[in-house]
Coordinates of C-alpha atoms and ligand atoms in Angstrom, one line a residue:
M29 CA -2.6 42.4 16.1
T30 CA -4.5 42.2 12.1
S31 CA -8.0 40.4 12.1
L32 CA -5.8 37.7 9.8
D33 CA -3.0 37.3 12.4
H34 CA -6.5 37.3 15.5
F35 CA -8.4 34.5 13.4
A36 CA -5.0 32.2 13.2
A37 CA -4.0 32.9 17.2
A38 CA -7.0 31.5 17.7
K39 CA -7.1 28.4 15.5
L40 CA -3.9 27.9 17.0
A41 CA -4.9 28.2 20.5
S42 CA -6.9 25.6 20.1
L43 CA -5.3 23.0 18.6
D44 CA -3.1 23.2 21.2
A45 CA -5.5 22.6 23.8
A46 CA -7.1 19.5 22.1
S47 CA -3.0 18.5 22.1
L48 CA -3.3 18.5 18.2
R49 CA -1.3 21.1 17.2
R50 CA 1.5 20.0 14.5
Q51 CA 4.9 21.2 14.6
L52 CA 7.9 21.0 12.5
R53 CA 11.0 19.3 13.5
P54 CA 13.9 19.4 10.9
V55 CA 15.6 16.0 10.9
L56 CA 18.7 14.9 9.3
R57 CA 18.3 11.2 7.5
R58 CA 21.0 9.3 7.7
Q59 CA 21.8 5.8 5.8
N60 CA 19.6 2.3 6.0
A61 CA 16.6 3.9 8.7
V62 CA 18.8 6.0 11.3
V63 CA 18.5 9.7 11.7
E64 CA 19.1 12.5 13.4
R65 CA 17.1 15.0 15.7
N66 CA 18.9 17.2 17.6
G67 CA 22.2 15.8 18.0
Q68 CA 20.5 12.8 19.0
R69 CA 20.4 9.6 17.0
L70 CA 17.6 7.8 16.1
I71 CA 16.6 5.0 14.5
S72 CA 13.6 5.5 12.6
F73 CA 9.9 3.6 12.4
S74 CA 8.6 6.3 10.8
C75 CA 9.9 6.5 7.7
N76 CA 8.4 5.5 4.1
D77 CA 11.6 4.3 2.8
Y78 CA 10.5 0.7 3.5
L79 CA 13.5 -0.4 1.0
N80 CA 15.9 2.6 2.7
L81 CA 16.2 3.3 -1.7
S82 CA 16.7 7.4 -0.8
T83 CA 19.8 7.0 0.5
H84 CA 20.9 3.7 -1.7
P85 CA 24.4 5.0 -3.3
G86 CA 23.3 3.7 -7.2
V87 CA 20.1 5.5 -6.9
I88 CA 22.4 8.9 -5.7
A89 CA 24.4 8.4 -8.2
A90 CA 22.0 8.3 -11.5
S91 CA 20.4 11.3 -9.7
M92 CA 23.9 13.2 -9.7
A93 CA 24.1 11.9 -13.7
A94 CA 20.7 13.4 -14.3
T95 CA 20.7 16.4 -12.7
R96 CA 24.5 16.7 -14.7
Q97 CA 22.8 16.1 -17.7
Y98 CA 19.8 17.6 -17.7
G99 CA 19.9 20.4 -15.4
A100 CA 18.1 20.7 -11.3
G101 CA 14.5 21.9 -12.8
A102 CA 12.2 20.8 -15.7
G103 CA 11.9 23.9 -16.7
A104 CA 8.2 24.0 -17.9
S105 CA 5.6 22.2 -18.3
R106 CA 5.5 18.6 -19.7
L107 CA 3.1 19.3 -21.9
V108 CA 5.3 22.5 -23.5
T109 CA 9.1 21.8 -22.9
G110 CA 9.7 19.8 -20.0
D111 CA 9.4 16.5 -20.8
H112 CA 13.1 14.9 -20.6
P113 CA 13.6 12.3 -22.3
L114 CA 14.1 10.3 -18.1
Y115 CA 10.2 10.7 -17.7
R116 CA 9.0 8.4 -20.6
D117 CA 11.7 6.0 -19.4
L118 CA 9.8 6.1 -16.0
E119 CA 6.4 5.5 -17.7
L120 CA 7.1 2.2 -19.9
R121 CA 9.3 0.3 -16.1
L122 CA 6.4 1.4 -14.3
A123 CA 3.9 0.0 -16.7
A124 CA 6.0 -3.2 -16.7
L125 CA 6.2 -3.4 -13.3
K126 CA 2.4 -3.2 -13.4
S127 CA 1.6 -4.8 -16.5
T128 CA -0.9 -2.8 -17.4
G129 CA -0.6 -0.6 -21.1
D130 CA 0.8 2.5 -20.2
A131 CA 2.0 4.3 -17.5
V132 CA 1.4 8.5 -16.9
V133 CA 3.2 10.9 -13.7
F134 CA 2.5 13.1 -12.2
G135 CA 4.5 15.3 -9.6
S136 CA 3.2 13.2 -6.5
G137 CA 0.6 11.1 -5.6
Y138 CA -1.5 14.3 -4.4
L139 CA -1.6 15.7 -7.3
A140 CA -2.1 12.4 -9.4
N141 CA -5.5 11.7 -7.0
T142 CA -6.4 15.3 -7.3
G143 CA -6.0 15.0 -11.3
I144 CA -7.1 11.6 -12.5
I145 CA -10.8 11.4 -10.1
P146 CA -12.4 15.3 -11.8
V147 CA -11.1 13.8 -15.2
L148 CA -13.0 10.1 -15.0
A149 CA -15.9 11.6 -13.0
G150 CA -18.6 14.7 -12.6
E151 CA -21.6 15.4 -12.4
G152 CA -24.1 12.3 -13.1
D153 CA -22.0 10.3 -11.7
A154 CA -20.7 8.4 -8.1
I155 CA -17.3 8.2 -6.5
F156 CA -17.8 5.3 -3.7
I157 CA -14.6 5.9 -1.1
D158 CA -13.0 3.6 1.4
E159 CA -14.2 5.6 4.5
L160 CA -10.2 4.8 5.8
A161 CA -8.8 6.0 2.1
H162 CA -6.1 8.8 1.9
A163 CA -7.3 12.3 2.2
C164 CA -6.2 13.3 -1.0
I165 CA -8.8 10.7 -3.1
W166 CA -11.1 12.3 -1.0
A167 CA -10.1 15.7 -2.1
G168 CA -9.7 14.8 -5.5
A169 CA -13.8 13.6 -5.2
K170 CA -14.6 16.6 -4.2
L171 CA -13.0 18.9 -6.5
S172 CA -14.8 16.3 -9.5
G173 CA -17.9 17.8 -8.8
A174 CA -19.8 13.8 -8.8
A175 CA -21.5 12.6 -6.0
V176 CA -19.0 11.1 -3.2
V177 CA -20.2 8.3 -1.3
M178 CA -18.9 6.8 1.3
F179 CA -18.3 2.7 2.0
R180 CA -17.3 1.5 5.2
H181 CA -13.8 0.2 6.0
N182 CA -13.3 -2.7 4.1
D183 CA -16.8 -3.7 4.0
L184 CA -17.6 -5.0 0.3
D185 CA -21.9 -5.6 1.0
H186 CA -22.1 -1.8 2.4
L187 CA -20.5 -1.2 -0.6
A188 CA -22.6 -3.2 -2.8
S189 CA -25.9 -1.4 -1.3
R190 CA -24.6 1.5 -1.7
L191 CA -24.1 1.2 -5.5
T192 CA -27.5 0.0 -5.6
A193 CA -28.9 3.0 -3.6
Q194 CA -26.7 5.9 -5.5
R195 CA -28.3 6.6 -9.1
W196 CA -25.7 7.5 -11.6
R197 CA -24.0 7.1 -15.1
H198 CA -21.0 6.0 -14.3
A199 CA -19.1 5.1 -11.2
L200 CA -15.5 5.0 -9.5
I201 CA -14.6 3.1 -6.3
A202 CA -11.5 4.1 -4.6
T203 CA -9.4 2.9 -2.2
D204 CA -5.8 2.4 -0.5
G205 CA -4.5 -1.0 -2.0
V206 CA -2.8 -1.0 2.0
F207 CA -4.4 1.6 4.3
S208 CA -2.3 4.0 5.1
M209 CA -2.1 4.0 9.5
D210 CA -3.7 0.3 9.6
G211 CA -1.5 -1.4 7.5
D212 CA -4.3 -3.4 6.4
L213 CA -4.8 -4.8 2.8
A214 CA -8.1 -4.0 0.6
P215 CA -9.4 -7.1 -0.6
I216 CA -9.0 -5.8 -4.3
P217 CA -9.9 -9.6 -5.7
A218 CA -13.5 -9.1 -4.3
L219 CA -13.6 -5.3 -5.1
A220 CA -12.7 -5.7 -8.4
A221 CA -15.6 -8.9 -8.5
L222 CA -18.2 -6.6 -7.4
A223 CA -17.2 -3.3 -9.3
A224 CA -17.4 -5.5 -12.6
E225 CA -21.0 -7.0 -11.4
H226 CA -22.2 -3.6 -11.3
G227 CA -20.2 -2.1 -13.9
A228 CA -18.4 0.4 -12.0
W229 CA -14.3 1.8 -12.8
L230 CA -12.4 0.7 -9.7
M231 CA -8.9 2.5 -8.5
T232 CA -6.4 1.4 -6.5
D233 CA -3.8 3.3 -4.7
D234 CA -0.7 1.5 -3.9
A235 CA 1.2 4.0 -1.8
H236 CA 2.2 1.3 0.4
G237 CA 2.3 -1.3 -1.6
V238 CA 4.5 -0.8 -4.6
G239 CA 8.0 -1.7 -4.2
V240 CA 6.8 -3.8 -1.0
L241 CA 3.8 -6.7 -1.7
N242 CA 3.7 -9.3 -4.2
A243 CA 7.2 -9.2 -5.6
G244 CA 7.4 -5.6 -5.1
R245 CA 4.8 -5.3 -7.9
G246 CA 2.4 -4.0 -4.8
S247 CA -1.4 -4.6 -4.0
A248 CA -3.6 -5.3 -7.1
H249 CA -0.7 -8.0 -8.5
G250 CA -2.6 -10.4 -10.3
A251 CA -6.2 -8.9 -9.7
S252 CA -8.6 -7.0 -12.5
V253 CA -7.9 -3.3 -11.9
P254 CA -8.5 -1.1 -14.7
L255 CA -6.8 2.2 -12.5
Q256 CA -4.0 2.0 -9.9
M257 CA -2.2 4.8 -8.8
G258 CA 0.9 5.0 -6.8
T259 CA 3.5 7.0 -5.2
L260 CA 7.2 7.2 -6.5
S261 CA 7.8 9.1 -2.8
K262 CA 7.7 5.6 -0.7
A263 CA 9.6 2.8 -1.4
I264 CA 10.3 4.2 -4.1
G265 CA 12.9 6.1 -1.8
S266 CA 12.3 9.3 -5.0
Y267 CA 8.9 11.7 -5.3
G268 CA 6.5 11.9 -8.1
G269 CA 2.6 10.1 -8.3
Y270 CA 1.8 8.1 -10.8
L271 CA -1.4 6.5 -12.6
C272 CA -1.4 2.6 -14.2
A273 CA -3.4 2.3 -16.3
S274 CA -4.5 1.3 -20.1
K275 CA -2.7 3.4 -23.2
A276 CA -6.7 5.3 -23.6
V277 CA -7.2 5.6 -20.3
C278 CA -3.4 7.5 -19.8
D279 CA -4.0 9.5 -23.2
L280 CA -6.8 10.6 -22.1
I281 CA -5.3 12.0 -18.4
R282 CA -2.4 13.4 -20.2
N283 CA -4.7 15.8 -22.1
R284 CA -6.9 16.3 -19.5
A285 CA -5.2 16.5 -15.7
R286 CA -5.5 19.8 -14.5
S287 CA -3.0 19.0 -12.2
F288 CA -1.1 16.9 -15.1
I289 CA -1.1 20.1 -17.6
Y290 CA -1.1 22.8 -15.0
T291 CA 2.1 22.5 -12.9
T292 CA 5.8 22.1 -14.0
G293 CA 7.5 18.4 -14.7
L294 CA 9.4 16.7 -12.0
P295 CA 13.4 17.6 -11.6
P296 CA 15.2 14.7 -14.1
G297 CA 17.2 14.4 -10.9
V298 CA 14.0 13.0 -9.4
V299 CA 12.8 11.1 -12.3
A300 CA 16.3 9.2 -12.7
A301 CA 16.1 7.9 -9.3
S302 CA 12.8 6.6 -9.5
I303 CA 13.9 5.2 -12.4
A304 CA 17.2 3.4 -10.5
S305 CA 14.7 2.3 -7.5
L306 CA 12.7 0.7 -10.3
D307 CA 15.1 -1.5 -11.7
I308 CA 16.3 -2.5 -8.5
I309 CA 12.7 -3.5 -7.1
A310 CA 12.2 -5.8 -10.6
A311 CA 15.6 -7.3 -10.1
D312 CA 15.9 -8.7 -6.2
A313 CA 12.0 -9.9 -4.9
A314 CA 13.6 -11.1 -1.9
F315 CA 14.5 -7.8 -1.2
C316 CA 11.7 -6.7 -1.6
A317 CA 9.9 -8.4 0.6
L318 CA 12.2 -7.8 3.5
P319 CA 9.9 -4.8 4.9
V320 CA 6.8 -7.2 5.4
R321 CA 9.3 -9.8 7.2
K322 CA 10.2 -7.4 9.1
A323 CA 6.9 -6.2 10.5
R324 CA 6.1 -9.6 11.2
R325 CA 9.3 -9.6 13.4
F326 CA 7.5 -6.8 15.0
T327 CA 4.0 -8.2 15.2
T328 CA 4.9 -12.0 16.3
A329 CA 7.2 -10.4 19.2
L330 CA 3.8 -8.5 20.7
G331 CA 1.4 -11.7 20.0
L332 CA -0.5 -9.1 18.0
P333 CA -2.0 -10.2 14.2
D334 CA 1.0 -11.2 11.4
A335 CA 1.5 -7.8 9.7
Q336 CA 0.6 -7.6 5.7
S337 CA 2.3 -5.2 5.1
P338 CA 4.7 -2.4 6.4
I339 CA 3.0 -0.6 8.4
V340 CA 1.6 -2.2 12.1
P341 CA -0.4 0.6 14.1
L342 CA -0.6 0.4 17.8
I343 CA -3.6 2.3 18.9
L344 CA -3.7 4.0 22.2
G345 CA -6.7 6.1 21.5
S346 CA -6.2 9.8 23.2
A347 CA -3.5 12.1 21.1
E348 CA -2.1 13.0 25.2
A349 CA -1.5 9.1 25.5
A350 CA 0.2 8.8 21.6
L351 CA 2.8 11.6 22.1
A352 CA 3.5 10.4 25.7
A353 CA 4.2 6.9 24.0
Q354 CA 6.0 8.6 21.2
T355 CA 8.4 10.7 23.8
R356 CA 9.2 7.5 25.3
L357 CA 10.5 5.8 22.7
E358 CA 12.5 8.9 21.4
A359 CA 14.4 8.6 24.5
E360 CA 15.4 4.7 24.2
G361 CA 16.9 6.3 20.4
F362 CA 13.4 4.8 18.0
L363 CA 11.5 7.6 16.9
V364 CA 7.8 6.2 15.8
A365 CA 5.2 9.2 15.1
A366 CA 2.4 9.6 17.0
I367 CA -0.7 10.0 14.2
R368 CA -3.4 11.9 15.4
P369 CA -6.4 13.5 14.2
P370 CA -7.7 14.5 11.8
T371 CA -5.0 11.6 9.9
V372 CA -6.9 9.0 11.7
P373 CA -10.4 8.7 13.6
E374 CA -11.0 11.1 16.8
G375 CA -10.1 8.0 19.9
T376 CA -7.7 5.7 17.6
S377 CA -4.8 8.5 18.4
R378 CA -2.0 5.5 18.0
L379 CA 2.1 4.8 17.4
R380 CA 2.4 4.0 13.9
F381 CA 5.6 1.7 12.9
A382 CA 6.2 1.6 9.3
F383 CA 9.0 -1.1 8.8
A384 CA 12.6 -0.8 6.5
A385 CA 14.8 -3.6 4.9
A386 CA 17.3 -2.6 6.9
H387 CA 15.8 -2.8 10.2
E388 CA 17.9 -5.3 12.2
D389 CA 16.3 -7.5 13.7
A390 CA 18.3 -6.9 17.0
E391 CA 17.2 -3.5 16.8
I392 CA 13.3 -4.4 16.5
Q393 CA 13.2 -6.7 19.4
R394 CA 14.4 -4.2 21.8
L395 CA 11.8 -1.6 20.2
A396 CA 8.6 -4.5 21.0
A397 CA 10.1 -5.1 24.3
L398 CA 10.4 -1.1 25.1
V399 CA 6.6 -1.1 23.7
R400 CA 5.4 -3.9 25.8
D401 CA 6.4 -2.2 29.2
L402 CA 5.3 0.8 27.9
V403 CA 2.0 0.6 27.0
P404 CA -0.1 -0.3 30.2
V405 CA 1.8 2.9 30.8
V406 CA 0.5 5.4 28.3
A407 CA -2.7 3.5 28.0
A408 CA -3.4 4.0 32.1
Ligands
PLP543 C1 1.3 9.1 1.2 C2 0.4 8.7 0.3 C3 -0.1 9.6 -1.1 C4 0.6 10.7 -1.9 O1 1.8 10.5 -2.2 P1 2.5 11.4 -2.6 O2 3.8 11.4 -3.4 O3 3.0 12.1 -0.9 O4 1.8 13.0 -2.7 C5 -1.4 9.1 -1.7 N1 -2.0 7.6 -1.2 C6 -2.0 6.9 0.0 C7 -2.5 6.3 0.7 C8 -0.2 7.7 0.6 O5 0.2 6.6 1.8

């Protein structure tokens, strides 16, 4: 073995020893939250496709038509020749959904955060981030060169004290709107008020809110949030990321964000799928409300606090316990992912249930009954 292979093998062995090694396992995704793995049919409670739009016939048809019309790939960065006409159409729909002056679309949510944040903050500035915010917010902050300051989860007093203690020229406050591994919501109106009081800029990441909260408008709807980013890869059922903001901010991002400039545009079929999904979302508030309603059926059945989003965590502690619970549910026909460090803090490994519009109530009741029986066993 070369020294490089020794290095890799030793790293993998330590992950194995801690039950933290990840494996890719091929999954065939079917209609309506059904997946197949190793020939086994499972009902997935692990997809972020909350409205099942990734397999919606109208969305697929729109994507195929755009591929035929414009080709399979964008061919270049948007700023060169990759800006096919569907892009602007998508940005206008996003701005309308979020009631902002403009929107700018990126290759993914991860690319959006790593591109936006370094444009808005640099040396001499400070970025205040909720401790449970998504990895790509931290990655963007690190790239910016600004001081990165963590505040305790949803703790406004802690944030206020940090805003006062740190010296800064510009300050950016960044948080998830819906926390991806906990399913709880950021106190966005109060954060907006605190940001205004301190002259800081608030950015919310609506990856798990758009399409499912506030008639699909997302977690920041009705609050004053100048920077609303999100993804097209979850409830929208497609791929890509975006920032909804003022026209001036979006124009600056198009000019300066490195993950916008130095990367190829999204394929036309992907952009067309997002447009078709957004049209469905804008037209049907009752449909958008279904994932949270389904999640509440589950929390009610288990006597847990009401779900606030489509995401419900069940914290089991050790990585082994979470994996054992996942295996037991899989044997019963349910795919529920075990989430382990470093995705979640040490000692908080969990099952993460993600509810979707197409989940049938009877399936949810059966899952809840299994979980009720299972949890004392795996926790013991
Ligand atoms: C999934 C997620 C992202 C990344 O979005 P992609 O489009 O999948 O890259 C960003 N932020 C949060 C909170 C997420 O959950």
